[in-house]
Amino acid sequence: ARGVVVVLCPRSNDALGVGRAPVVELREAGVRLCIGTDSLASVPTLDLWDDVLALHRAFPSLEPEWLVRAATRAGAEALGFDDLGRIAPGARAGFAFFEGPPSLREPFAFLFSGEAHPKGVGA
């Protein structure tokens, strides 16, 4: 269906026992996907990064770059905000700050290790 966007909330799906969304099949079909949170009624926090990590654990074949985009730009696009979710001239960038070890060489490996959690946000 043209214009349809599916918001993936993997922690809520797990908590409610409704199964996992067919993410790979949806991507292959060209459905627009983004990652979101649901409600404190079904998950202990509304930390979007926890849902990103849950999706990564459930679907390890998903590329880290795709997961980051699904949690940022894709959500902004789904809501019709063309000036959010990206770093570009004229856009309103938002940032999440992560603290990593000084010897960090592989940022995506660190981000998806389960050890990285945002230390702050800014705009």
Coordinates of N, CA and C in Angstrom, one line a residue:
A1 N 0.8 -1.2 0.0 CA 0.0 0.0 0.0 C 0.9 1.2 0.0
R2 N 0.7 2.1 -1.0 CA 1.5 3.3 -1.1 C 1.3 4.2 0.1
G3 N 2.4 4.7 0.6 CA 2.3 5.7 1.7 C 2.3 5.1 3.1
V4 N 2.2 3.8 3.2 CA 2.1 3.1 4.5 C 3.5 3.1 5.1
V5 N 3.5 3.3 6.4 CA 4.8 3.2 7.2 C 4.4 2.3 8.4
V6 N 5.3 1.3 8.6 CA 5.2 0.5 9.7 C 6.2 0.9 10.8
V7 N 5.7 1.1 12.0 CA 6.6 1.5 13.1 C 6.8 0.2 13.9
L8 N 8.1 -0.2 14.0 CA 8.5 -1.4 14.7 C 8.7 -1.1 16.2
C9 N 8.1 -1.8 17.1 CA 8.2 -1.6 18.5 C 8.5 -3.0 19.1
P10 N 9.7 -3.5 18.9 CA 10.0 -4.9 19.2 C 9.9 -5.3 20.7
R11 N 10.2 -4.4 21.6 CA 10.1 -4.7 23.0 C 8.6 -4.9 23.4
S12 N 7.8 -4.0 22.9 CA 6.4 -4.1 23.2 C 5.8 -5.4 22.6
N13 N 6.2 -5.7 21.4 CA 5.7 -7.0 20.8 C 6.1 -8.2 21.6
D14 N 7.3 -8.2 22.1 CA 7.8 -9.3 23.0 C 7.0 -9.3 24.3
A15 N 6.8 -8.2 24.9 CA 6.1 -8.1 26.2 C 4.6 -8.5 26.1
L16 N 4.0 -8.2 24.9 CA 2.6 -8.5 24.7 C 2.4 -9.9 24.1
G17 N 3.5 -10.6 23.7 CA 3.5 -11.9 23.2 C 2.8 -12.0 21.8
V18 N 2.9 -11.0 21.0 CA 2.2 -11.0 19.7 C 3.1 -11.4 18.6
G19 N 4.3 -11.8 18.9 CA 5.3 -12.2 17.9 C 6.0 -11.1 17.3
R20 N 7.0 -11.4 16.4 CA 7.8 -10.4 15.8 C 7.3 -10.0 14.4
A21 N 7.4 -8.7 14.1 CA 7.1 -8.3 12.8 C 8.0 -8.9 11.7
P22 N 7.5 -9.2 10.6 CA 8.3 -9.8 9.5 C 9.2 -8.7 8.8
V23 N 10.2 -8.2 9.6 CA 10.9 -7.1 9.1 C 11.6 -7.3 7.8
V24 N 12.3 -8.5 7.6 CA 13.0 -8.7 6.4 C 12.1 -8.7 5.2
E25 N 10.9 -9.4 5.4 CA 9.9 -9.5 4.3 C 9.3 -8.1 4.0
L26 N 9.1 -7.3 5.0 CA 8.6 -6.0 4.8 C 9.6 -5.1 4.0
R27 N 10.8 -5.2 4.4 CA 11.9 -4.4 3.7 C 11.9 -4.9 2.2
E28 N 11.9 -6.2 2.0 CA 12.0 -6.7 0.6 C 10.8 -6.3 -0.2
A29 N 9.6 -6.1 0.4 CA 8.4 -5.6 -0.3 C 8.4 -4.1 -0.5
G30 N 9.4 -3.4 0.1 CA 9.5 -2.0 -0.1 C 8.6 -1.2 0.8
V31 N 8.2 -1.8 1.9 CA 7.4 -1.1 2.9 C 8.3 -0.2 3.7
R32 N 7.9 1.1 4.0 CA 8.7 2.0 4.8 C 8.6 1.6 6.2
L33 N 9.8 1.5 6.9 CA 9.9 1.1 8.3 C 10.6 2.1 9.1
C34 N 10.2 2.2 10.4 CA 10.9 3.0 11.3 C 10.8 2.3 12.7
I35 N 11.6 2.7 13.6 CA 11.6 2.1 15.0 C 11.0 3.2 15.9
G36 N 10.1 2.7 16.8 CA 9.5 3.5 17.8 C 9.4 2.8 19.1
T37 N 8.8 3.5 20.1 CA 8.5 3.0 21.4 C 7.0 2.9 21.5
D38 N 6.5 2.2 22.5 CA 5.1 2.0 22.6 C 4.6 2.8 23.8
S39 N 4.5 2.1 24.9 CA 3.9 2.7 26.1 C 4.6 2.1 27.4
L40 N 4.6 2.8 28.4 CA 5.1 2.3 29.7 C 4.3 1.2 30.2
A41 N 3.1 1.0 29.6 CA 2.3 -0.2 30.0 C 2.8 -1.5 29.6
S42 N 3.7 -1.4 28.5 CA 4.3 -2.7 28.0 C 5.8 -2.8 28.1
V43 N 6.5 -1.7 28.4 CA 7.9 -1.7 28.5 C 8.4 -0.9 29.7
P44 N 9.5 -1.2 30.3 CA 9.9 -0.4 31.4 C 10.4 1.0 31.2
T45 N 10.9 1.3 29.9 CA 11.4 2.6 29.6 C 10.9 3.0 28.2
L46 N 11.0 4.3 27.9 CA 10.7 4.7 26.5 C 11.9 5.1 25.8
D47 N 13.0 4.5 26.2 CA 14.3 4.7 25.6 C 14.4 4.0 24.2
L48 N 14.4 4.9 23.1 CA 14.3 4.4 21.8 C 15.5 3.4 21.5
W49 N 16.7 3.8 22.1 CA 17.8 2.9 21.8 C 17.6 1.5 22.3
D50 N 16.9 1.3 23.4 CA 16.5 -0.1 23.8 C 15.8 -0.8 22.8
D51 N 14.9 -0.1 22.0 CA 14.2 -0.8 20.9 C 15.1 -1.1 19.7
V52 N 16.0 -0.2 19.5 CA 17.0 -0.4 18.4 C 17.8 -1.6 18.7
L53 N 18.3 -1.8 19.9 CA 19.1 -2.9 20.3 C 18.2 -4.2 20.3
A54 N 17.0 -4.1 20.7 CA 16.1 -5.3 20.7 C 15.9 -5.8 19.2
L55 N 15.7 -4.8 18.3 CA 15.5 -5.2 16.9 C 16.8 -5.8 16.4
H56 N 17.9 -5.2 16.8 CA 19.2 -5.8 16.3 C 19.4 -7.2 16.8
R57 N 19.1 -7.5 18.1 CA 19.2 -8.8 18.6 C 18.2 -9.8 17.9
A58 N 17.0 -9.3 17.6 CA 16.1 -10.2 16.9 C 16.4 -10.5 15.5
F59 N 17.0 -9.5 14.8 CA 17.3 -9.6 13.4 C 18.8 -9.1 13.2
P60 N 19.8 -10.0 13.5 CA 21.2 -9.6 13.5 C 21.7 -9.3 12.0
S61 N 20.9 -9.7 11.0 CA 21.3 -9.4 9.7 C 21.0 -8.0 9.2
L62 N 20.2 -7.2 10.0 CA 20.0 -5.8 9.7 C 21.2 -5.0 9.8
E63 N 21.5 -4.2 8.8 CA 22.7 -3.4 8.9 C 22.6 -2.3 9.9
P64 N 23.7 -2.1 10.7 CA 23.7 -1.0 11.7 C 23.3 0.3 11.1
E65 N 23.8 0.7 9.9 CA 23.4 1.9 9.2 C 21.9 2.0 9.0
W66 N 21.3 0.9 8.6 CA 19.8 0.9 8.4 C 19.1 1.1 9.7
L67 N 19.6 0.4 10.8 CA 18.9 0.6 12.1 C 19.0 2.0 12.6
V68 N 20.1 2.6 12.4 CA 20.3 4.0 12.9 C 19.3 4.9 12.1
R69 N 19.2 4.7 10.8 CA 18.3 5.5 9.9 C 16.9 5.2 10.3
A70 N 16.5 4.0 10.6 CA 15.2 3.6 11.0 C 14.8 4.3 12.3
A71 N 15.7 4.6 13.2 CA 15.5 5.2 14.4 C 15.5 6.7 14.4
T72 N 16.0 7.3 13.2 CA 16.1 8.7 13.1 C 15.4 9.3 11.9
R73 N 16.0 9.3 10.8 CA 15.4 9.9 9.6 C 14.1 9.3 9.2
A74 N 14.0 8.0 9.2 CA 12.8 7.3 8.8 C 11.6 7.7 9.6
G75 N 11.8 7.8 10.9 CA 10.7 8.2 11.8 C 10.3 9.7 11.5
A76 N 11.2 10.5 11.3 CA 10.9 11.9 10.9 C 10.1 12.0 9.6
E77 N 10.6 11.2 8.6 CA 9.9 11.2 7.4 C 8.5 10.7 7.5
A78 N 8.3 9.6 8.3 CA 7.0 9.1 8.6 C 6.0 10.1 9.1
L79 N 6.5 11.0 9.9 CA 5.7 12.0 10.6 C 5.6 13.3 9.7
G80 N 6.3 13.3 8.6 CA 6.2 14.5 7.7 C 7.1 15.6 8.1
F81 N 8.2 15.3 8.9 CA 9.1 16.3 9.3 C 10.4 16.2 8.4
D82 N 10.4 16.9 7.3 CA 11.6 16.8 6.4 C 12.8 17.5 7.0
D83 N 12.7 18.3 8.0 CA 13.8 19.0 8.5 C 14.4 18.4 9.8
L84 N 14.0 17.2 10.1 CA 14.4 16.5 11.3 C 15.1 15.2 10.9
G85 N 15.9 14.6 11.8 CA 16.4 13.3 11.6 C 17.6 13.2 10.7
R86 N 18.2 14.3 10.4 CA 19.4 14.3 9.5 C 20.3 15.5 9.8
I87 N 21.5 15.4 9.3 CA 22.4 16.5 9.5 C 22.7 17.0 8.0
A88 N 22.1 18.2 7.8 CA 22.2 18.8 6.4 C 21.9 20.3 6.6
P89 N 22.4 21.1 5.6 CA 22.1 22.5 5.6 C 20.5 22.8 5.7
G90 N 20.1 23.6 6.6 CA 18.7 23.9 6.8 C 17.9 23.0 7.6
A91 N 18.5 21.8 8.0 CA 17.8 20.8 8.8 C 18.1 21.1 10.3
R92 N 17.2 20.7 11.1 CA 17.3 20.8 12.6 C 17.9 19.5 13.1
A93 N 19.1 19.4 13.4 CA 19.8 18.2 13.8 C 19.5 18.0 15.3
G94 N 19.3 16.7 15.6 CA 19.3 16.3 17.0 C 20.4 15.3 17.2
F95 N 21.0 15.3 18.4 CA 22.1 14.4 18.6 C 21.9 13.6 19.9
A96 N 22.4 12.4 19.9 CA 22.5 11.6 21.1 C 24.0 11.4 21.3
F97 N 24.4 11.5 22.5 CA 25.8 11.4 22.8 C 26.1 10.1 23.6
F98 N 27.1 9.3 23.1 CA 27.5 8.1 23.7 C 28.9 8.2 24.2
E99 N 29.2 7.6 25.3 CA 30.5 7.6 25.9 C 31.1 6.2 25.6
G100 N 32.2 6.2 24.9 CA 32.9 5.0 24.6 C 34.3 5.0 25.1
P101 N 35.0 3.8 25.1 CA 36.4 3.7 25.5 C 37.3 4.5 24.6
P102 N 38.4 5.1 25.2 CA 39.3 5.9 24.4 C 39.9 5.2 23.2
S103 N 40.0 3.8 23.3 CA 40.6 3.1 22.2 C 39.6 2.7 21.1
L104 N 38.4 3.2 21.1 CA 37.3 2.8 20.2 C 37.7 3.0 18.8
R105 N 37.6 1.9 18.0 CA 37.9 1.9 16.6 C 36.7 1.6 15.7
E106 N 35.8 0.8 16.2 CA 34.6 0.4 15.5 C 33.3 0.9 16.1
P107 N 32.9 2.1 15.8 CA 31.8 2.7 16.5 C 30.5 1.9 16.4
F108 N 30.2 1.3 15.2 CA 28.9 0.6 15.1 C 29.0 -0.7 16.0
A109 N 30.1 -1.4 16.0 CA 30.3 -2.5 16.9 C 30.0 -2.1 18.3
F110 N 30.6 -1.0 18.7 CA 30.3 -0.5 20.1 C 28.9 -0.2 20.3
L111 N 28.3 0.5 19.4 CA 26.9 1.0 19.6 C 25.9 -0.2 19.7
F112 N 26.2 -1.3 19.0 CA 25.3 -2.5 19.0 C 25.8 -3.6 20.0
S113 N 26.8 -3.3 20.8 CA 27.3 -4.3 21.7 C 26.4 -4.5 22.9
G114 N 25.5 -3.6 23.2 CA 24.7 -3.6 24.4 C 25.3 -2.8 25.5
E115 N 26.5 -2.3 25.3 CA 27.2 -1.6 26.4 C 27.0 -0.1 26.2
A116 N 26.5 0.4 25.0 CA 26.4 1.8 24.7 C 25.0 2.2 25.0
H117 N 24.9 3.3 25.8 CA 23.6 3.9 26.1 C 23.8 5.4 26.0
P118 N 22.8 6.1 25.4 CA 23.0 7.6 25.3 C 23.3 8.2 26.7
K119 N 24.3 9.1 26.7 CA 24.6 9.8 27.9 C 24.0 11.2 27.9
G120 N 23.4 11.6 26.8 CA 22.8 12.9 26.7 C 22.3 13.2 25.3
V121 N 21.4 14.1 25.2 CA 20.9 14.5 23.9 C 21.0 16.0 23.8
G122 N 21.0 16.5 22.5 CA 21.0 17.9 22.3 C 20.5 18.2 20.9
A123 N 20.3 19.5 20.7 CA 19.8 19.9 19.4 C 20.6 21.0 18.9

